[in-house]
PDB file of C-alpha atoms in Angstrom:
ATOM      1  CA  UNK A 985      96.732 115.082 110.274  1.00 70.00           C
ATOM      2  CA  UNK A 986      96.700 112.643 107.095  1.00 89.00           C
ATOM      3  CA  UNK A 987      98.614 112.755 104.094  1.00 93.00           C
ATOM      4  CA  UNK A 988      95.337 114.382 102.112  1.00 94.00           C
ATOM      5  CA  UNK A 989      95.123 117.507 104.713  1.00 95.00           C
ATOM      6  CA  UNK A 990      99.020 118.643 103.805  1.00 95.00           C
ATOM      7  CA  UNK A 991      97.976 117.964  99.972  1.00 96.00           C
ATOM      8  CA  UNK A 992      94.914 119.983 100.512  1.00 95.00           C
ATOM      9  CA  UNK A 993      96.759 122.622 102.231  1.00 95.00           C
ATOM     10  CA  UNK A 994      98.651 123.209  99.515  1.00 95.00           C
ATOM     11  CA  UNK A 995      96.419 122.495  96.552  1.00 93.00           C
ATOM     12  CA  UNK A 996      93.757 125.264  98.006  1.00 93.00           C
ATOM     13  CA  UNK A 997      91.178 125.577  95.240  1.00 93.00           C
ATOM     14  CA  UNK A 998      93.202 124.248  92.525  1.00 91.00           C
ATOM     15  CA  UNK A 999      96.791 124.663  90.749  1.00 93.00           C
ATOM     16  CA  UNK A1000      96.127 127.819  88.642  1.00 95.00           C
ATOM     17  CA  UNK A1001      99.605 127.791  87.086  1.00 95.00           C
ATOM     18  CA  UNK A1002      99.850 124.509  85.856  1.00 93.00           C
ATOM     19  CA  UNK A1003      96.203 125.137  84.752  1.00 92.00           C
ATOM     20  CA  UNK A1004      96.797 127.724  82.620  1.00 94.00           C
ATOM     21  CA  UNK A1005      99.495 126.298  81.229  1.00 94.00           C
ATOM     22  CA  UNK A1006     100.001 122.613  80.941  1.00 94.00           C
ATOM     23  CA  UNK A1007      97.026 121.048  78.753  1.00 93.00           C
ATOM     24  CA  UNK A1008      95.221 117.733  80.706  1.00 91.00           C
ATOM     25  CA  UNK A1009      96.608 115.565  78.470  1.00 94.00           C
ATOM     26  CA  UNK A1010     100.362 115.667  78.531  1.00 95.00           C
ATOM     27  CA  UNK A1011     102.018 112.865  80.688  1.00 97.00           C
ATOM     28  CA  UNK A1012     105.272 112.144  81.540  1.00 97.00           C
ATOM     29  CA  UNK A1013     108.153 111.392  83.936  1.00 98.00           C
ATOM     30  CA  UNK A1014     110.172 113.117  86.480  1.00 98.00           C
ATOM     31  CA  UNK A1015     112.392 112.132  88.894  1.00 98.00           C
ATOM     32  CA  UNK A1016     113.355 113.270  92.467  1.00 98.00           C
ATOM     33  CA  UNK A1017     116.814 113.780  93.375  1.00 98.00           C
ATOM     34  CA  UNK A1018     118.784 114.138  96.503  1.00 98.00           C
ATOM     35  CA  UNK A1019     121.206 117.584  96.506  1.00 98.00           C
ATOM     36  CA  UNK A1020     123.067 116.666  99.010  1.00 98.00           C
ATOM     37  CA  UNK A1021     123.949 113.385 101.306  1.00 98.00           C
ATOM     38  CA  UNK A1022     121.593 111.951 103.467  1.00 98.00           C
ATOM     39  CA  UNK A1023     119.513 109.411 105.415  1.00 98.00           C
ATOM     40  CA  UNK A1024     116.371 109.474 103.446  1.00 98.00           C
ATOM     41  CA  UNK A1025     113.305 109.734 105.164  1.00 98.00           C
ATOM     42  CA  UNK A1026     109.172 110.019 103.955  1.00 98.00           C
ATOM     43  CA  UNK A1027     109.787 107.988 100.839  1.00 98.00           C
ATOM     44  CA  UNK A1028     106.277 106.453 102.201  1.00 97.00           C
ATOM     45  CA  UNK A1029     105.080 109.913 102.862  1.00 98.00           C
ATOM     46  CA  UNK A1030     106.012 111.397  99.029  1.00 98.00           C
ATOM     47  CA  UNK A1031     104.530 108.117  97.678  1.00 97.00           C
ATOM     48  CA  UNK A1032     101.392 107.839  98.771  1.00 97.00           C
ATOM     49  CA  UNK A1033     101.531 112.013  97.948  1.00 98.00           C
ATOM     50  CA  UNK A1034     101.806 111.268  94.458  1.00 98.00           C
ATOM     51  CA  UNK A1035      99.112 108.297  94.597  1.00 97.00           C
ATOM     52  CA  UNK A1036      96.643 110.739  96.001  1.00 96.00           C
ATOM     53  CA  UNK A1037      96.960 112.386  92.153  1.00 97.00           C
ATOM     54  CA  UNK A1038      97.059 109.075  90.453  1.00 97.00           C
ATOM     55  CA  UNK A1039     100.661 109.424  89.547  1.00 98.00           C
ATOM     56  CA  UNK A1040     102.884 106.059  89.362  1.00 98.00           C
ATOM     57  CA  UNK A1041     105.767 105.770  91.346  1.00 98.00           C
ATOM     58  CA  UNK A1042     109.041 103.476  91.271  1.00 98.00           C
ATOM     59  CA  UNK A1043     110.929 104.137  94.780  1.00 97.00           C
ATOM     60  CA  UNK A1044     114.730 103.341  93.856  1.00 97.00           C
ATOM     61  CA  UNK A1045     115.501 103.436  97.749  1.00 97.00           C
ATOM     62  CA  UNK A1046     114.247 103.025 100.650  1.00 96.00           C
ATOM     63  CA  UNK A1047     113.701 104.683 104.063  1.00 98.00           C
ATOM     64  CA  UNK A1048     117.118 104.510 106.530  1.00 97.00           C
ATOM     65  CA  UNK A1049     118.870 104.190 103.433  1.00 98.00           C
ATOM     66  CA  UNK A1050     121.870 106.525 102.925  1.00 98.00           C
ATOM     67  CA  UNK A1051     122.512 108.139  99.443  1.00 98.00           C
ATOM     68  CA  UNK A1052     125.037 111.050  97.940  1.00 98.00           C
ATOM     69  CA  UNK A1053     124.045 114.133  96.386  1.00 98.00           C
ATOM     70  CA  UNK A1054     122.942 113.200  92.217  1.00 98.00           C
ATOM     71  CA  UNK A1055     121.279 110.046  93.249  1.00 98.00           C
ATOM     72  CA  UNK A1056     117.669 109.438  91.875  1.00 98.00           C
ATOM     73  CA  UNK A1057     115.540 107.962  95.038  1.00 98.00           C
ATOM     74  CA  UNK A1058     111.910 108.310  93.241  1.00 98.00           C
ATOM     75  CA  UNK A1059     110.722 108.042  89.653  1.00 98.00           C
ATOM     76  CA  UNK A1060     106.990 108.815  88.871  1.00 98.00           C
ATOM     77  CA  UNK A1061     105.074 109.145  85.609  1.00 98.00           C
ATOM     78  CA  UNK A1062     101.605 110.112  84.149  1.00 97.00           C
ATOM     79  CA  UNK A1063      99.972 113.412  84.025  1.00 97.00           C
ATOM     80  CA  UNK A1064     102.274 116.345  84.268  1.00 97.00           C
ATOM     81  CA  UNK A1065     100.157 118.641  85.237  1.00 96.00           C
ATOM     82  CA  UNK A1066      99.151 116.507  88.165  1.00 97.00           C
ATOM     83  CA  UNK A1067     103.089 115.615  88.650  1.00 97.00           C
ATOM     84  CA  UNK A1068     103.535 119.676  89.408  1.00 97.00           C
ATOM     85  CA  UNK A1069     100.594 119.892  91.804  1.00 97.00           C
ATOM     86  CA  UNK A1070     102.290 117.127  93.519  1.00 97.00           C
ATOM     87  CA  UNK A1071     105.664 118.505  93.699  1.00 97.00           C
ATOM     88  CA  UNK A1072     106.278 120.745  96.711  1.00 97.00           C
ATOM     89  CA  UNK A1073     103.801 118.677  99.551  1.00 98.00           C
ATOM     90  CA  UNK A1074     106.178 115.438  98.390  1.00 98.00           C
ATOM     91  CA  UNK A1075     109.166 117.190  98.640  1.00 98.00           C
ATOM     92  CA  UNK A1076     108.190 119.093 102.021  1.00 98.00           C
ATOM     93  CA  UNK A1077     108.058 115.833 103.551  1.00 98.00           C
ATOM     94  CA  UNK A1078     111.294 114.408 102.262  1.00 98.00           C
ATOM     95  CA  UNK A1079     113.343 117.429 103.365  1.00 98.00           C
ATOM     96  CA  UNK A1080     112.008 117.648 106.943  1.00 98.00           C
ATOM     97  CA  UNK A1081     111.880 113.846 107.593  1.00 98.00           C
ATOM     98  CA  UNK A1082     115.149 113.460 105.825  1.00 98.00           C
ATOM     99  CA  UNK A1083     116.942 116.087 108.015  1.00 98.00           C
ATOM    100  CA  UNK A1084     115.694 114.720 110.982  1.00 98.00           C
ATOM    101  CA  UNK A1085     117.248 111.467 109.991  1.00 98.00           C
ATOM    102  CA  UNK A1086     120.812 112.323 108.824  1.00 98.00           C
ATOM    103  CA  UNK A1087     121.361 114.359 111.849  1.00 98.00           C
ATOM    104  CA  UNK A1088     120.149 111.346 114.266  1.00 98.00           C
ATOM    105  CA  UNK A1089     122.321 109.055 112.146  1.00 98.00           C
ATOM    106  CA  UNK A1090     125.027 111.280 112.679  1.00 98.00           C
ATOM    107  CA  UNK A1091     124.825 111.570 116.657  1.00 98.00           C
ATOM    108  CA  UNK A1092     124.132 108.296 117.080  1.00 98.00           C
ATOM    109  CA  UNK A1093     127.684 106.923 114.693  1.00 97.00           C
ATOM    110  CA  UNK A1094     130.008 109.297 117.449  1.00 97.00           C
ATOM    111  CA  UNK A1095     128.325 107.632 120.575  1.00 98.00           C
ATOM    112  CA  UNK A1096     129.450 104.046 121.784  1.00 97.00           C
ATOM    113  CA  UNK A1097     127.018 103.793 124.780  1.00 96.00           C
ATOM    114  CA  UNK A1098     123.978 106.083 124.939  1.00 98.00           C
ATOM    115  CA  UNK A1099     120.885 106.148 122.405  1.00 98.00           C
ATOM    116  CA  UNK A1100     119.734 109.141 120.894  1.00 98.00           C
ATOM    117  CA  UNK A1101     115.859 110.253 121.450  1.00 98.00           C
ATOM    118  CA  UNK A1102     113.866 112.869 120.407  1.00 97.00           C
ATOM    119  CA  UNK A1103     111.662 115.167 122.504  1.00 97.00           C
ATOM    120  CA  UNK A1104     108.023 115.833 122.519  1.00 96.00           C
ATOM    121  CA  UNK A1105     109.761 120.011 121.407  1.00 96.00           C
ATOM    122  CA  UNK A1106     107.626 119.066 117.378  1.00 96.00           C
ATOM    123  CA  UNK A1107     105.914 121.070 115.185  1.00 95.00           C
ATOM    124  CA  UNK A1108     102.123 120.962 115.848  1.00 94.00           C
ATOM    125  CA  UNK A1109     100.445 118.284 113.289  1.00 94.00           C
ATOM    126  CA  UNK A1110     103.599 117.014 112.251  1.00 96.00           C
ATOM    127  CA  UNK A1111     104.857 115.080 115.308  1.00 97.00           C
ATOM    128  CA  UNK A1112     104.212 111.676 114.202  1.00 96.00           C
ATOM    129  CA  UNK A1113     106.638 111.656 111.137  1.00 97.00           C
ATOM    130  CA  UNK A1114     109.240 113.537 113.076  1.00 98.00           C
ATOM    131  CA  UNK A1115     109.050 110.896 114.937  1.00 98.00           C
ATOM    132  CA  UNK A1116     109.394 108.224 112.484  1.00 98.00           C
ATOM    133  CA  UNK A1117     112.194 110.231 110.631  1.00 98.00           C
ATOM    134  CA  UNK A1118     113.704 110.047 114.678  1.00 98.00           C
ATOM    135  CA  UNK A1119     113.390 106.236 114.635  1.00 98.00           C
ATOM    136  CA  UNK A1120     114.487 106.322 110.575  1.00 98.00           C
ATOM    137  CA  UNK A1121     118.027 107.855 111.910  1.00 98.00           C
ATOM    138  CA  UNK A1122     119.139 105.303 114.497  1.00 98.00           C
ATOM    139  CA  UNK A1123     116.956 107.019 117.351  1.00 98.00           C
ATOM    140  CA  UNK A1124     114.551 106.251 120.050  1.00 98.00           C
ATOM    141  CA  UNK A1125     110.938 108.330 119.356  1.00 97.00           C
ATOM    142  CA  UNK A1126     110.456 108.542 123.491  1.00 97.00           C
ATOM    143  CA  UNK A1127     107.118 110.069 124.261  1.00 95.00           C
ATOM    144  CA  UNK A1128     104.399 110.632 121.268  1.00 95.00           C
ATOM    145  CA  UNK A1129     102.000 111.932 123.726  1.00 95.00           C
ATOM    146  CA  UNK A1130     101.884 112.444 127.701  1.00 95.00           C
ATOM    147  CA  UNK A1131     100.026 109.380 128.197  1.00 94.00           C
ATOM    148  CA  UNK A1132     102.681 107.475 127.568  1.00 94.00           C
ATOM    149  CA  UNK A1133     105.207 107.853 130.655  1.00 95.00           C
ATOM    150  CA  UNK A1134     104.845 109.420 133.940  1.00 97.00           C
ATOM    151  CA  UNK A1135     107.548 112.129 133.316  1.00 97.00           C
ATOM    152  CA  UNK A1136     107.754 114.376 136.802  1.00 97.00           C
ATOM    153  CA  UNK A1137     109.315 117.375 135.676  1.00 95.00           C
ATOM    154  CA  UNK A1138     110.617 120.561 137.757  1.00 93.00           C
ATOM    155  CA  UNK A1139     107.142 122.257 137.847  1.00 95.00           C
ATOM    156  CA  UNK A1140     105.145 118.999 139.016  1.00 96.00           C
ATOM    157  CA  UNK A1141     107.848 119.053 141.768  1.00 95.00           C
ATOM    158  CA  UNK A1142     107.587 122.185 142.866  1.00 94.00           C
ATOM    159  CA  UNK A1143     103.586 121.923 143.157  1.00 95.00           C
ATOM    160  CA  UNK A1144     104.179 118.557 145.083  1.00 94.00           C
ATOM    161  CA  UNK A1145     106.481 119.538 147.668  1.00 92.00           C
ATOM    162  CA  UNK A1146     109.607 117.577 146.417  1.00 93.00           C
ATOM    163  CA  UNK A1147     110.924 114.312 144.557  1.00 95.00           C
ATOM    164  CA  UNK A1148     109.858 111.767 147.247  1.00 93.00           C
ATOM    165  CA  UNK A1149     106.310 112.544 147.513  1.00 94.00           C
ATOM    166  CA  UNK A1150     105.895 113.416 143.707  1.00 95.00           C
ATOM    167  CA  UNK A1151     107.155 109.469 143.071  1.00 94.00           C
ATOM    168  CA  UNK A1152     104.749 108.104 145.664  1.00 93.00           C
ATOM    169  CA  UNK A1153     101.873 109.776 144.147  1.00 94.00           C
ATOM    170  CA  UNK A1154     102.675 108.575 140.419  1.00 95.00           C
ATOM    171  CA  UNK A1155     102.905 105.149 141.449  1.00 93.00           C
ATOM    172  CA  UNK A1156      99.657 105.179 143.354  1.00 92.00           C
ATOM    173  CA  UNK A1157      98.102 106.678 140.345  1.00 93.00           C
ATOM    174  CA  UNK A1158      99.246 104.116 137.760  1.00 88.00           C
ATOM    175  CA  UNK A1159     100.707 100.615 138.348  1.00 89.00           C
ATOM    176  CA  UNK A1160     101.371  99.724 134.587  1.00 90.00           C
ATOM    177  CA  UNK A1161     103.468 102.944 133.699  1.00 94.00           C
ATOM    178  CA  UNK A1162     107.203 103.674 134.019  1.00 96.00           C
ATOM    179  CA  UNK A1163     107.799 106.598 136.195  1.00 97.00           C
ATOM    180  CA  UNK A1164     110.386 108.728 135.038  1.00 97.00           C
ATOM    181  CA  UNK A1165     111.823 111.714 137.072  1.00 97.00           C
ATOM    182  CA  UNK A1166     114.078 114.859 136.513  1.00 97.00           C
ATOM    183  CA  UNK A1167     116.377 116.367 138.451  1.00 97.00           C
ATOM    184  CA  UNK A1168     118.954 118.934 138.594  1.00 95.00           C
ATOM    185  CA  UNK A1169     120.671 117.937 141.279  1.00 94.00           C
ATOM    186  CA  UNK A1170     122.996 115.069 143.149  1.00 94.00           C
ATOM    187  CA  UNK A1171     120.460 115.187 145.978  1.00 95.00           C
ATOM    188  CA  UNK A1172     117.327 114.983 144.026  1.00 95.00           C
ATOM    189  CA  UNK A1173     118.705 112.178 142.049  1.00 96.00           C
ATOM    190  CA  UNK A1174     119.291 110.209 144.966  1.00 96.00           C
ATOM    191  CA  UNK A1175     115.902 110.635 146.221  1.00 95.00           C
ATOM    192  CA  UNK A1176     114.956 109.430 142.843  1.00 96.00           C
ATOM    193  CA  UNK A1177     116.782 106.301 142.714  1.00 97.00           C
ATOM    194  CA  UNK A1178     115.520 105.584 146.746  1.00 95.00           C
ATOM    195  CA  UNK A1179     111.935 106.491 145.343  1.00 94.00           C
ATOM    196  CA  UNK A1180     112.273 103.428 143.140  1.00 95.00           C
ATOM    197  CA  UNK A1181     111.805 105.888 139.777  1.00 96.00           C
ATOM    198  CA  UNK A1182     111.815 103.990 136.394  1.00 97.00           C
ATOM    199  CA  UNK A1183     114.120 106.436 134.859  1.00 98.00           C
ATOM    200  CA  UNK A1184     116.187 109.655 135.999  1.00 98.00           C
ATOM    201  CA  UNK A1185     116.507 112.335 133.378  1.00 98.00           C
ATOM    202  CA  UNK A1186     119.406 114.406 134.240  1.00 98.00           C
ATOM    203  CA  UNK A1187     118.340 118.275 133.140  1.00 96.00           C
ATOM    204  CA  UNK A1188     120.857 120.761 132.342  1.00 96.00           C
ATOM    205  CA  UNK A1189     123.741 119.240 133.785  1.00 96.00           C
ATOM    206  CA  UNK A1190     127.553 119.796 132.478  1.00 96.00           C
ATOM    207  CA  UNK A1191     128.774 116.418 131.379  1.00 97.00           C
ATOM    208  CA  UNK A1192     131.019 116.627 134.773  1.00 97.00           C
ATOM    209  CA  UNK A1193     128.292 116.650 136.924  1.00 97.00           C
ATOM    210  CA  UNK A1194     126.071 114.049 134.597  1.00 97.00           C
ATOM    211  CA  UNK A1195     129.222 111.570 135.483  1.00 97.00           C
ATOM    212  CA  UNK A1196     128.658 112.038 139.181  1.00 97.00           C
ATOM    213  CA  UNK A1197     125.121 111.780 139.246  1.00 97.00           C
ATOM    214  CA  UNK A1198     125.270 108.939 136.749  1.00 98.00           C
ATOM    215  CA  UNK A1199     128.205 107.351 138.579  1.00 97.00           C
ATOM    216  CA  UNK A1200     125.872 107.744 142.381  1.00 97.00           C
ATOM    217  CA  UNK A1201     122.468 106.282 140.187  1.00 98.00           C
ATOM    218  CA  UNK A1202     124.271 103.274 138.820  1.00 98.00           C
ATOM    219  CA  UNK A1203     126.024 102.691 142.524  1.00 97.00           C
ATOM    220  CA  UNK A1204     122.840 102.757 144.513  1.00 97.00           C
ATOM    221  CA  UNK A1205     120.620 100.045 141.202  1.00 97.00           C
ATOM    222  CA  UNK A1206     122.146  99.611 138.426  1.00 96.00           C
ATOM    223  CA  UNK A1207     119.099  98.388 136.649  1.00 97.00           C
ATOM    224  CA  UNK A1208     117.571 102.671 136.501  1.00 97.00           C
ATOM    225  CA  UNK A1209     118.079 104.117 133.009  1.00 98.00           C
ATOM    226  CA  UNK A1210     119.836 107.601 132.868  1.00 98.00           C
ATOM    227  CA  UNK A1211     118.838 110.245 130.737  1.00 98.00           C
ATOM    228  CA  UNK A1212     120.380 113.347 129.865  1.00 98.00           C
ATOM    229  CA  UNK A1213     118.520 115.955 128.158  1.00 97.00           C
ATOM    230  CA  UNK A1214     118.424 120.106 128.161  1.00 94.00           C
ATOM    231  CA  UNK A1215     120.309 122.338 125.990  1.00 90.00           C
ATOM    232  CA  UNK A1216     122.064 119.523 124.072  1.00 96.00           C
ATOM    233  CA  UNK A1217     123.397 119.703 120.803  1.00 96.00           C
ATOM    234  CA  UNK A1218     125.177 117.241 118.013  1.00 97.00           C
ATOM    235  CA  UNK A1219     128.493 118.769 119.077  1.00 97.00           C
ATOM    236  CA  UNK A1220     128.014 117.942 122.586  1.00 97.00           C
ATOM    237  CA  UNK A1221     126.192 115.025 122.519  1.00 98.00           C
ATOM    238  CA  UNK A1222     129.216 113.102 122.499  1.00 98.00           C
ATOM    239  CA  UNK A1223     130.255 114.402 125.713  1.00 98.00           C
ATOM    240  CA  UNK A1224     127.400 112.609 127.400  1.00 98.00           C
ATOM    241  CA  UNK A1225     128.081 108.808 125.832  1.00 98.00           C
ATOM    242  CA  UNK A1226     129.640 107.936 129.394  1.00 96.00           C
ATOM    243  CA  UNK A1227     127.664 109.109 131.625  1.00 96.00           C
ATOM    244  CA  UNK A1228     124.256 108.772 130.111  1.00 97.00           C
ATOM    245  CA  UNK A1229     121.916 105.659 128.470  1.00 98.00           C
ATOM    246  CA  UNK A1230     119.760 107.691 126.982  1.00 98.00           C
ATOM    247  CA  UNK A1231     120.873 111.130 125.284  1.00 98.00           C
ATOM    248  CA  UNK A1232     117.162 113.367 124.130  1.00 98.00           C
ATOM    249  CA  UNK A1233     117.811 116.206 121.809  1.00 97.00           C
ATOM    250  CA  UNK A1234     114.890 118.451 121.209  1.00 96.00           C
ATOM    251  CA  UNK A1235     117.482 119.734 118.955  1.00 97.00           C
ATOM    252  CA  UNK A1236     116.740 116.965 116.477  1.00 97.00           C
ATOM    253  CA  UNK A1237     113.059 118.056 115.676  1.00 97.00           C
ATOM    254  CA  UNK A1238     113.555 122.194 116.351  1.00 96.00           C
ATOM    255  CA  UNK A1239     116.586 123.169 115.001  1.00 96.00           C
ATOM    256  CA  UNK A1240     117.439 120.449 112.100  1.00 96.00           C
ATOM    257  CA  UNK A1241     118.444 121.830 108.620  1.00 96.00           C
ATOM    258  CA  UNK A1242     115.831 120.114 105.831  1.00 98.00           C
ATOM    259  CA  UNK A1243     118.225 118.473 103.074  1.00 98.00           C
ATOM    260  CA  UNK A1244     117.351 119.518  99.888  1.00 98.00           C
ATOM    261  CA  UNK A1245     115.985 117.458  97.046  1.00 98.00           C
ATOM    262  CA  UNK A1246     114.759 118.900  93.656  1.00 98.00           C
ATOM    263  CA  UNK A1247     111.887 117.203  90.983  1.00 98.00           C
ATOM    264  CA  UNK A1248     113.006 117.209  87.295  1.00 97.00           C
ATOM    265  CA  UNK A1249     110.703 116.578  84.556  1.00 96.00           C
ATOM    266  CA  UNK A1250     112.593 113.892  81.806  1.00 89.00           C
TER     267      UNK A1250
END
């Protein structure tokens, strides 16, 4: 979706409140503030929002950037009435991209080793600027869409017949694309790594038994990435620094908190 379908989703058939009371002709300013700390994310987003109703903008920060809770990040003048229809599509995209961004910025300051990514676990239409906000934060965006890795998961195993064979048929299929494999075991990891996989994803493993599989991978070629992903959270992302490369949080795009920012008319 484009920026014009969310305004449109909103707008409907017009803003009957600020129609009935705000007369075409009255301009002004307002300003958008951030309630609380943050990374701020979909500065782009709100702006070209607000251009879409011919408002003028001045951004006073800028995406990635950290702020505390008072600080002005947007100024924008003309018509008010305009300004109001604007409002709540701007600030929808600031609070979701924004909370995607402080909490990746957050995982990624406690971990000295592994990289946070996000999962392909989005809302429908929206995935793209989750998955900037991802990137905004510190993170990695992995997949956008399936086409972009072979990613063998449990159920393309279990219709294959095993690890082995499912790795010998992705690499016949495709030459030019990583092949990337999960496992929930120490066995089927080390028929990944003797598969020649790209990348092992380690699924719903306790970080004690991510260390041994990691420890095995990195034995038999060191040059496979590790990835741990299933059930993790920010508080126990840490746990799999060590053991890991790559940490994916489906967390980060279904369960974030949006930070909350507020419009004021001057």
């Amino acid at each position: 979706m484009n920026i014009e379908s969310y305004i449109l989703e909103d707008l409907g058939f017009g803003d009957i409140t600020s129609d009935a009371l705000i007369d075409d002709s009255l301009t002004g300013t307002a300003a958008i503030i951030a309630n609380e700390p943050c990374v701020v994310a979909g500065i782009c987003e709100a702006e070209a929002v607000f251009q879409y109703f011919n408002i003028k903008t001045n951004t006073l920060v800028s995406d990635g950037q950290s702020v505390e809770k008072g600080d002005v990040i947007l100024e924008v003048s003309g018509s008010l009435k305009s300004i109001l229809s604007a409002e709540r599509t701007a600030l929808n995209f600031l609070m979701r991209m924004s909370g995607i961004a402080t909490v990746t910025h957050s995982i990624s300051s406690k971990l000295s080793h592994a990289k946070v990514a996000a999962t392909r676990k989005t809302t429908p239409g929206f995935r793209s600027f989750e998955k900037k906000a991802v990137i905004l934060g510190g993170g990695d965006p992995h997949r956008f869409c399936l086409d972009d890795l072979i990613l063998i998961k449990d159920n393309h195993i279990a219709v294959v017949g095993g690890v082995a064979e499912a790795v010998i048929k992705a690499k016949k299929f495709s030459f030019a694309k990583k092949i990337e494999v999960e496992v929930e075991s120490i066995e089927d990891a080390e028929a990944a790594v003797k598969s020649e996989a790209d990348i092992i994803l380690l699924d719903n493993m306790s970080p004690e038994k991510a260390a041994k599989c990691y420890s095995l991978i990195k034995s038999l070629n060191s040059k496979i990435i590790v990835e741990v992903s299933g059930t993790i959270t920010p508080e126990t992302a840490p746990l799999y620094d060590e053991c890991s490369d790559i940490i994916s949080l489906g967390w980060i795009t279904h369960s974030v908190r949006s930070i909350q920012f507020s419009l004021d008319v001057c």
